[in-house]
Amino acid sequence: MGGLTAGVSHTNANAAGDSDTTDFGAKYTMSAGGASVTVAGATGTTENSTQDIDSQVIGIKVVAGNVSAIVSQAEYEASSQDEESTGASLSFKVSDAMKVGVFTVETDDDSTSEEYTNTGAELNYQIAPGLNAIINVEDYEYKAGTTGNTADSGTHSKLTIKATF
């Protein structure tokens, strides 16, 4: 419908006291100045006897030639959780066989002062049709806040060989 896609979902938990869930989502895609622009969002609520579980997410994706950029923001609230996340990524198609990208995400929980950040880069190289080598390097930091969990940080790297038949 003119680039717009929307959906609604409702789950009736049947028994009294059970949790009903309702979700809404929409996406709109358009062309602007030679680029493809997509704006999407969703929200959901699960009714709960102690505290409803609420979530929302919104994102924007722009593709112009060989460059793609995405930014998003999300929130999640439930019993003892009040999280907010933001993320961004940028990818560049170097050639038909190679694509490189960078990304970052940060999540904060206001109820526990818990924080998580992850920043990294990825190289995807097509060795042959249906066979790709993917190199990923990520730097992360986790601050436990008042959760009682153990704080952690470091760098993680991996090589994946992906075969598609």
XYZ file of N, CA, C and O in Angstrom:
660
model
N 0.846 -1.174 0.000
C 0.000 0.000 0.000
C 0.890 1.234 0.000
O 1.177 1.805 1.054
N 1.451 1.592 -1.148
C 2.254 2.799 -1.264
C 3.502 2.791 -0.401
O 3.924 3.827 0.089
N 4.117 1.643 -0.173
C 5.316 1.558 0.646
C 5.056 1.324 2.120
O 5.983 1.181 2.901
N 3.776 1.277 2.530
C 3.421 1.096 3.944
C 3.025 -0.345 4.216
O 2.227 -0.933 3.486
N 3.603 -0.896 5.266
C 3.242 -2.217 5.759
C 2.938 -2.063 7.241
O 3.700 -1.411 7.955
N 1.824 -2.633 7.692
C 1.461 -2.522 9.106
C 0.870 -3.833 9.573
O 0.326 -4.609 8.788
N 0.971 -4.069 10.873
C 0.416 -5.290 11.428
C 0.016 -5.117 12.879
O 0.536 -4.259 13.595
N -0.938 -5.942 13.298
C -1.420 -5.959 14.677
C -1.535 -7.413 15.086
O -1.962 -8.260 14.310
N -1.158 -7.687 16.323
C -1.279 -9.033 16.854
C -1.827 -8.948 18.277
O -1.416 -8.090 19.063
N -2.774 -9.826 18.591
C -3.302 -9.882 19.958
C -3.409 -11.337 20.374
O -3.923 -12.172 19.622
N -2.914 -11.628 21.550
C -3.023 -12.962 22.118
C -3.852 -12.865 23.378
O -3.488 -12.148 24.318
N -4.982 -13.571 23.395
C -5.843 -13.605 24.574
C -5.418 -14.805 25.414
O -5.466 -15.942 24.948
N -5.010 -14.537 26.634
C -4.498 -15.605 27.495
C -5.606 -16.490 28.062
O -5.321 -17.445 28.781
N -6.848 -16.196 27.747
C -8.024 -16.985 28.132
C -8.338 -16.932 29.612
O -9.292 -16.302 30.017
N -7.582 -17.603 30.443
C -7.918 -17.706 31.874
C -7.775 -16.364 32.579
O -6.876 -15.582 32.278
N -8.660 -16.111 33.519
C -8.587 -14.876 34.308
C -7.257 -14.822 35.041
O -6.794 -15.822 35.584
N -6.608 -13.649 35.010
C -5.321 -13.486 35.679
C -4.141 -13.794 34.795
O -3.008 -13.500 35.146
N -4.366 -14.419 33.626
C -3.277 -14.676 32.691
C -2.941 -13.397 31.932
O -3.678 -12.422 31.974
N -1.868 -13.413 31.194
C -1.351 -12.210 30.538
C -1.735 -12.144 29.068
O -1.308 -12.975 28.265
N -2.542 -11.142 28.688
C -2.845 -10.865 27.290
C -1.698 -10.056 26.695
O -1.081 -9.246 27.385
N -1.434 -10.255 25.414
C -0.365 -9.512 24.734
C -0.928 -8.857 23.482
O -1.650 -9.489 22.712
N -0.566 -7.586 23.278
C -0.947 -6.856 22.077
C 0.296 -6.202 21.493
O 1.050 -5.550 22.214
N 0.517 -6.381 20.180
C 1.666 -5.810 19.483
C 1.189 -5.070 18.238
O 0.268 -5.518 17.556
N 1.839 -3.937 17.942
C 1.585 -3.152 16.744
C 2.921 -2.898 16.060
O 3.917 -2.646 16.733
N 2.939 -2.911 14.729
C 4.158 -2.596 13.996
C 3.834 -1.965 12.663
O 2.771 -2.213 12.086
N 4.744 -1.125 12.188
C 4.564 -0.488 10.885
C 5.921 -0.211 10.264
O 6.911 -0.002 10.970
N 5.940 -0.218 8.919
C 7.153 0.066 8.164
C 6.752 0.862 6.933
O 5.760 0.555 6.277
N 7.528 1.893 6.631
C 7.276 2.691 5.429
C 8.579 2.811 4.656
O 9.612 3.188 5.219
N 8.539 2.480 3.371
C 9.715 2.563 2.508
C 9.428 3.545 1.384
O 8.342 3.520 0.797
N 10.407 4.408 1.097
C 10.250 5.393 0.029
C 11.602 5.676 -0.609
O 12.642 5.325 -0.064
N 11.575 6.335 -1.753
C 12.792 6.810 -2.399
C 12.926 8.290 -2.119
O 11.943 9.026 -2.114
N 14.152 8.707 -1.876
C 14.416 10.127 -1.603
C 15.802 10.469 -2.129
O 16.801 9.943 -1.631
N 15.876 11.321 -3.123
C 17.161 11.751 -3.664
C 18.023 10.617 -4.171
O 19.238 10.640 -4.004
N 17.408 9.587 -4.736
C 18.167 8.453 -5.254
C 18.476 7.391 -4.217
O 19.076 6.373 -4.533
N 18.087 7.605 -2.973
C 18.325 6.633 -1.895
C 17.011 5.945 -1.536
O 15.929 6.486 -1.723
N 17.117 4.761 -0.998
C 15.969 4.052 -0.448
C 15.960 4.305 1.059
O 16.961 4.082 1.744
N 14.837 4.786 1.575
C 14.713 5.109 2.996
C 13.583 4.270 3.589
O 12.470 4.260 3.052
N 13.878 3.569 4.675
C 12.876 2.772 5.376
C 12.816 3.230 6.824
O 13.850 3.303 7.494
N 11.608 3.523 7.283
C 11.366 3.875 8.683
C 10.428 2.811 9.232
O 9.394 2.514 8.624
N 10.791 2.216 10.361
C 9.979 1.151 10.937
C 9.906 1.299 12.446
O 10.822 1.834 13.078
N 8.813 0.805 13.003
C 8.656 0.844 14.451
C 7.674 -0.212 14.908
O 6.855 -0.699 14.131
N 7.778 -0.555 16.170
C 6.866 -1.531 16.761
C 6.724 -1.243 18.242
O 7.627 -0.674 18.870
N 5.595 -1.635 18.787
C 5.353 -1.501 20.224
C 4.544 -2.698 20.677
O 3.737 -3.245 19.916
N 4.765 -3.108 21.895
C 4.041 -4.257 22.421
C 3.826 -4.140 23.913
O 4.630 -3.530 24.622
N 2.732 -4.725 24.387
C 2.419 -4.739 25.818
C 1.883 -6.108 26.197
O 0.998 -6.641 25.522
N 2.419 -6.659 27.265
C 1.876 -7.861 27.874
C 1.350 -7.459 29.241
O 2.109 -6.967 30.081
N 0.045 -7.636 29.428
C -0.553 -7.284 30.708
C -0.098 -8.281 31.749
O -0.040 -9.477 31.510
N 0.225 -7.763 32.918
C 0.792 -8.588 33.972
C 0.190 -8.134 35.298
O -0.074 -6.952 35.481
N 0.008 -9.042 36.220
C -0.618 -8.676 37.500
C 0.262 -7.758 38.341
O -0.245 -6.938 39.096
N 1.599 -7.843 38.215
C 2.483 -6.980 39.009
C 2.871 -5.726 38.253
O 2.744 -4.628 38.756
N 3.361 -5.872 37.029
C 3.710 -4.733 36.181
C 3.657 -5.182 34.725
O 4.210 -6.218 34.373
N 3.002 -4.390 33.878
C 2.950 -4.721 32.454
C 4.362 -4.769 31.877
O 5.265 -4.074 32.348
N 4.539 -5.580 30.854
C 5.795 -5.651 30.121
C 5.595 -4.844 28.843
O 4.752 -5.200 28.010
N 6.335 -3.749 28.698
C 6.199 -2.851 27.554
C 7.499 -2.799 26.767
O 8.586 -2.758 27.357
N 7.379 -2.756 25.437
C 8.565 -2.611 24.595
C 8.219 -1.756 23.384
O 7.091 -1.785 22.895
N 9.200 -0.981 22.950
C 9.067 -0.149 21.755
C 10.404 -0.157 21.026
O 11.453 -0.214 21.657
N 10.340 -0.060 19.698
C 11.553 0.047 18.894
C 11.239 0.887 17.657
O 10.129 0.823 17.124
N 12.186 1.709 17.257
C 12.065 2.489 16.032
C 13.424 2.505 15.356
O 14.464 2.522 16.029
N 13.415 2.448 14.029
C 14.673 2.446 13.299
C 14.527 3.081 11.935
O 13.424 3.156 11.380
N 15.655 3.527 11.416
C 15.704 4.133 10.088
C 16.864 3.487 9.338
O 17.968 3.374 9.863
N 16.596 3.081 8.082
C 17.628 2.508 7.219
C 17.672 3.317 5.930
O 16.640 3.555 5.304
N 18.874 3.734 5.546
C 19.070 4.476 4.305
C 20.094 3.711 3.467
O 21.179 3.386 3.956
N 19.725 3.428 2.218
C 20.630 2.756 1.293
C 20.812 3.679 0.090
O 19.838 4.026 -0.582
N 22.049 4.087 -0.144
C 22.380 4.954 -1.272
C 23.571 4.343 -1.994
O 24.695 4.357 -1.484
N 23.315 3.760 -3.156
C 24.393 3.129 -3.911
C 24.990 1.971 -3.129
O 24.288 1.044 -2.738
N 26.283 2.039 -2.867
C 26.998 0.976 -2.162
C 27.049 1.171 -0.650
O 27.713 0.415 0.055
N 26.373 2.199 -0.128
C 26.428 2.518 1.302
C 25.069 2.293 1.947
O 24.040 2.708 1.414
N 25.083 1.621 3.101
C 23.872 1.435 3.906
C 24.142 1.942 5.311
O 25.207 1.685 5.879
N 23.162 2.658 5.878
C 23.271 3.146 7.251
C 21.974 2.836 7.981
O 20.884 2.982 7.418
N 22.107 2.403 9.232
C 20.942 2.082 10.061
C 21.154 2.681 11.440
O 22.244 2.562 12.018
N 20.117 3.304 11.988
C 20.112 3.738 13.389
C 18.817 3.232 14.011
O 17.780 3.155 13.340
N 18.880 2.876 15.290
C 17.680 2.400 15.966
C 17.721 2.777 17.439
O 18.783 3.037 18.009
N 16.536 2.790 18.025
C 16.384 3.081 19.447
C 15.291 2.158 19.972
O 14.265 1.967 19.310
N 15.516 1.562 21.139
C 14.542 0.635 21.707
C 14.427 0.850 23.207
O 15.374 1.295 23.861
N 13.251 0.519 23.737
C 13.007 0.586 25.179
C 12.289 -0.684 25.604
O 11.483 -1.240 24.857
N 12.594 -1.133 26.836
C 11.969 -2.325 27.399
C 11.750 -2.070 28.883
O 12.682 -1.679 29.591
N 10.518 -2.276 29.336
C 10.209 -2.065 30.748
C 9.400 -3.245 31.261
O 8.401 -3.644 30.670
N 9.880 -3.810 32.358
C 9.212 -4.931 33.017
C 9.565 -4.847 34.497
O 10.261 -3.929 34.929
N 9.136 -5.807 35.265
C 9.449 -5.824 36.689
C 10.961 -5.824 36.891
O 11.662 -6.682 36.361
N 11.479 -4.827 37.575
C 12.909 -4.671 37.879
C 13.761 -4.421 36.638
O 14.969 -4.635 36.677
N 13.172 -4.014 35.532
C 13.942 -3.699 34.324
C 13.393 -2.431 33.680
O 12.182 -2.288 33.508
N 14.305 -1.526 33.327
C 13.951 -0.286 32.635
C 15.091 0.023 31.671
O 15.950 0.845 31.955
N 15.101 -0.680 30.536
C 16.228 -0.630 29.608
C 15.965 0.301 28.427
O 14.841 0.393 27.933
N 17.041 0.948 27.981
C 17.007 1.748 26.766
C 18.250 1.421 25.963
O 19.358 1.385 26.499
N 18.066 1.178 24.661
C 19.182 0.818 23.791
C 19.192 1.716 22.563
O 18.146 2.077 22.040
N 20.398 2.036 22.109
C 20.580 2.748 20.848
C 21.656 2.014 20.057
O 22.598 1.474 20.637
N 21.500 2.005 18.755
C 22.477 1.331 17.918
C 22.609 2.017 16.575
O 21.698 2.721 16.128
N 23.750 1.807 15.947
C 23.990 2.374 14.624
C 24.952 1.461 13.876
O 25.819 0.817 14.485
N 24.771 1.407 12.561
C 25.694 0.628 11.741
C 25.850 1.306 10.389
O 24.976 2.039 9.934
N 26.983 1.031 9.768
C 27.292 1.571 8.455
C 28.010 0.475 7.684
O 28.944 -0.141 8.199
N 27.553 0.203 6.455
C 28.254 -0.793 5.637
C 28.520 -0.219 4.253
O 27.797 0.658 3.772
N 29.583 -0.722 3.649
C 30.007 -0.259 2.336
C 30.341 -1.466 1.477
O 31.166 -2.310 1.865
N 29.709 -1.552 0.305
C 29.996 -2.622 -0.646
C 31.193 -2.180 -1.481
O 31.083 -1.320 -2.343
N 32.358 -2.755 -1.177
C 33.601 -2.398 -1.859
C 33.597 -2.910 -3.292
O 34.027 -2.211 -4.211
N 33.123 -4.140 -3.469
C 33.037 -4.759 -4.796
C 31.928 -5.801 -4.741
O 31.311 -5.996 -3.692
N 31.708 -6.502 -5.852
C 30.698 -7.562 -5.834
C 31.066 -8.677 -4.859
O 30.197 -9.408 -4.405
N 32.335 -8.803 -4.532
C 32.796 -9.890 -3.665
C 33.065 -9.458 -2.221
O 33.254 -10.322 -1.368
N 33.089 -8.152 -1.929
C 33.486 -7.732 -0.578
C 32.622 -6.591 -0.049
O 32.346 -5.621 -0.754
N 32.248 -6.750 1.234
C 31.499 -5.726 1.942
C 32.146 -5.535 3.326
O 32.541 -6.518 3.961
N 32.286 -4.283 3.756
C 32.814 -3.995 5.094
C 31.772 -3.193 5.865
O 30.980 -2.449 5.277
N 31.771 -3.361 7.174
C 30.811 -2.642 8.003
C 31.355 -2.363 9.383
O 32.282 -3.038 9.858
N 30.780 -1.353 10.020
C 31.092 -1.018 11.410
C 29.770 -0.839 12.141
O 28.745 -0.501 11.547
N 29.791 -1.071 13.459
C 28.559 -0.970 14.234
C 28.866 -0.611 15.678
O 29.985 -0.815 16.166
N 27.855 -0.099 16.360
C 27.956 0.177 17.790
C 26.567 0.083 18.403
O 25.564 0.385 17.740
N 26.501 -0.365 19.641
C 25.234 -0.449 20.369
C 25.517 -0.189 21.843
O 26.586 -0.537 22.356
N 24.581 0.462 22.501
C 24.698 0.722 23.937
C 23.341 0.468 24.582
O 22.309 0.926 24.077
N 23.351 -0.266 25.683
C 22.130 -0.544 26.447
C 22.362 -0.142 27.894
O 23.384 -0.496 28.489
N 21.404 0.602 28.450
C 21.454 1.028 29.849
C 20.168 0.600 30.537
O 19.083 0.739 29.972
N 20.288 0.098 31.758
C 19.124 -0.259 32.574
C 19.068 0.715 33.747
O 19.900 0.644 34.656
N 18.112 1.642 33.715
C 18.006 2.668 34.751
C 17.660 2.090 36.122
O 17.992 2.682 37.144
N 17.017 0.929 36.173
C 16.623 0.364 37.467
C 17.792 -0.293 38.200
O 17.767 -0.416 39.414
N 18.835 -0.724 37.468
C 19.963 -1.419 38.098
C 21.316 -0.761 37.821
O 22.328 -1.257 38.289
N 21.336 0.308 37.040
C 22.570 0.969 36.597
C 23.454 0.045 35.766
O 24.646 0.278 35.601
N 22.880 -1.010 35.222
C 23.592 -1.957 34.366
C 23.820 -1.300 33.006
O 22.933 -0.634 32.473
N 25.022 -1.500 32.418
C 25.351 -0.915 31.120
C 26.100 -1.931 30.266
O 26.919 -2.690 30.770
N 25.812 -1.920 28.960
C 26.512 -2.787 28.018
C 26.775 -2.000 26.740
O 25.870 -1.358 26.199
N 28.011 -2.028 26.280
C 28.360 -1.417 24.996
C 29.099 -2.444 24.148
O 29.828 -3.288 24.677
N 28.897 -2.362 22.836
C 29.548 -3.273 21.904
C 29.809 -2.488 20.622
O 28.893 -1.923 20.036
N 31.064 -2.449 20.210
C 31.459 -1.745 18.995
C 32.337 -2.684 18.190
O 33.164 -3.395 18.751
N 32.150 -2.690 16.872
C 32.949 -3.615 16.094
C 32.962 -3.328 14.611
O 32.396 -2.344 14.134
N 33.616 -4.249 13.907
C 33.735 -4.156 12.452
C 33.637 -5.558 11.872
O 33.953 -6.552 12.542
N 33.190 -5.616 10.610
C 33.036 -6.900 9.944
C 33.451 -6.784 8.485
O 33.182 -5.776 7.836
N 34.101 -7.822 8.002
C 34.476 -7.937 6.593
C 33.829 -9.213 6.067
O 33.994 -10.282 6.650
N 33.071 -9.086 4.975
C 32.423 -10.232 4.356
C 32.988 -10.358 2.940
O 32.808 -9.461 2.117
N 33.682 -11.470 2.677
C 34.333 -11.684 1.384
C 33.776 -12.944 0.735
O 33.790 -14.024 1.341
N 33.309 -12.808 -0.505
C 32.802 -13.949 -1.248
C 33.971 -14.656 -1.930
O 34.582 -14.133 -2.859
N 34.277 -15.856 -1.430
C 35.373 -16.662 -1.972
C 34.985 -17.217 -3.338
O 35.775 -17.200 -4.285
N 33.755 -17.721 -3.425
C 33.177 -18.273 -4.651
C 31.663 -18.143 -4.503
O 31.174 -17.927 -3.397
N 30.904 -18.279 -5.588
C 29.447 -18.195 -5.430
C 28.937 -19.179 -4.371
O 29.238 -20.374 -4.432
N 28.234 -18.668 -3.365
C 27.702 -19.493 -2.288
C 28.683 -19.781 -1.165
O 28.349 -20.489 -0.218
N 29.905 -19.243 -1.228
C 30.911 -19.492 -0.192
C 31.528 -18.165 0.245
O 32.175 -17.485 -0.550
N 31.292 -17.796 1.516
C 31.776 -16.526 2.045
C 32.650 -16.737 3.273
O 32.400 -17.636 4.072
N 33.653 -15.870 3.402
C 34.455 -15.784 4.624
C 34.053 -14.484 5.324
O 34.037 -13.414 4.702
N 33.703 -14.576 6.591
C 33.260 -13.414 7.363
C 34.168 -13.262 8.571
O 34.285 -14.178 9.384
N 34.842 -12.123 8.659
C 35.718 -11.818 9.796
C 35.036 -10.728 10.613
O 34.640 -9.691 10.080
N 34.890 -10.980 11.909
C 34.194 -10.062 12.800
C 35.065 -9.801 14.025
O 35.565 -10.742 14.631
N 35.242 -8.525 14.377
C 35.993 -8.136 15.581
C 35.107 -7.189 16.379
O 34.616 -6.195 15.847
N 34.885 -7.511 17.666
C 34.033 -6.710 18.535
C 34.760 -6.369 19.828
O 35.475 -7.195 20.378
N 34.539 -5.156 20.294
C 35.046 -4.719 21.594
C 33.825 -4.447 22.464
O 32.931 -3.707 22.049
N 33.762 -5.054 23.649
C 32.582 -4.916 24.495
C 32.964 -4.544 25.928
O 34.086 -4.776 26.363
N 31.996 -3.950 26.622
C 32.160 -3.633 28.036
C 30.821 -3.803 28.728
O 29.797 -3.294 28.252
N 30.833 -4.539 29.834
C 29.632 -4.759 30.629
C 29.886 -4.244 32.043
O 30.841 -4.653 32.694
N 29.041 -3.320 32.484
C 29.087 -2.811 33.852
C 27.867 -3.355 34.567
O 26.730 -3.136 34.135
N 28.089 -4.070 35.670
C 27.027 -4.812 36.341
C 26.068 -3.939 37.138
O 24.951 -4.367 37.425
N 26.470 -2.732 37.512
C 25.594 -1.897 38.326
C 25.258 -2.588 39.634
O 26.128 -3.168 40.281
N 23.985 -2.608 40.002
C 23.551 -3.213 41.268
C 22.985 -4.612 41.084
O 22.311 -5.129 41.979
N 23.258 -5.261 39.938
C 22.661 -6.570 39.645
C 23.286 -7.718 40.435
O 22.679 -8.767 40.573
N 24.510 -7.540 40.890
C 25.211 -8.646 41.528
C 25.948 -9.512 40.531
O 26.652 -10.447 40.912
N 25.806 -9.241 39.252
C 26.544 -9.964 38.217
C 27.994 -9.489 38.191
O 28.347 -8.504 38.820
N 28.832 -10.156 37.429
C 30.236 -9.804 37.322
C 30.463 -8.912 36.104
O 30.064 -9.258 34.993
N 31.099 -7.763 36.319
C 31.445 -6.869 35.210
C 32.463 -7.575 34.311
O 33.240 -8.419 34.765
N 32.459 -7.214 33.025
C 33.340 -7.874 32.074
C 33.611 -6.925 30.906
O 32.790 -6.067 30.587
N 34.760 -7.082 30.289
C 35.069 -6.328 29.085
C 36.134 -7.086 28.305
O 36.836 -7.928 28.858
N 36.226 -6.781 27.024
C 37.247 -7.444 26.230
C 36.995 -7.302 24.753
O 36.142 -6.543 24.308
N 37.749 -8.086 23.996
C 37.629 -8.097 22.547
C 37.353 -9.521 22.110
O 37.950 -10.465 22.620
N 36.451 -9.645 21.175
C 36.047 -10.950 20.659
C 36.203 -10.907 19.140
O 35.760 -9.960 18.504
N 36.845 -11.914 18.580
C 36.970 -11.965 17.121
C 36.659 -13.373 16.648
O 36.861 -14.346 17.376
N 36.144 -13.450 15.421
C 35.851 -14.776 14.878
C 35.905 -14.750 13.356
O 35.709 -13.710 12.726
N 36.183 -15.917 12.823
C 36.167 -16.152 11.387
C 35.078 -17.176 11.126
O 35.067 -18.255 11.743
N 34.154 -16.864 10.234
C 33.083 -17.774 9.873
C 33.178 -18.066 8.380
O 33.325 -17.139 7.578
N 33.090 -19.319 8.034
C 33.006 -19.710 6.632
C 31.544 -20.128 6.419
O 31.061 -21.062 7.056
N 30.861 -19.428 5.536
C 29.435 -19.657 5.308
C 29.226 -20.238 3.904
O 29.662 -19.646 2.921
N 28.571 -21.395 3.845
C 28.244 -22.028 2.572
C 26.739 -21.992 2.383
O 25.985 -22.373 3.277
N 26.293 -21.511 1.229
C 24.876 -21.435 0.902
C 24.631 -22.329 -0.312
O 25.304 -22.185 -1.330
N 23.671 -23.220 -0.182
C 23.368 -24.156 -1.270
C 22.059 -23.812 -1.913
O 21.148 -23.365 -1.352
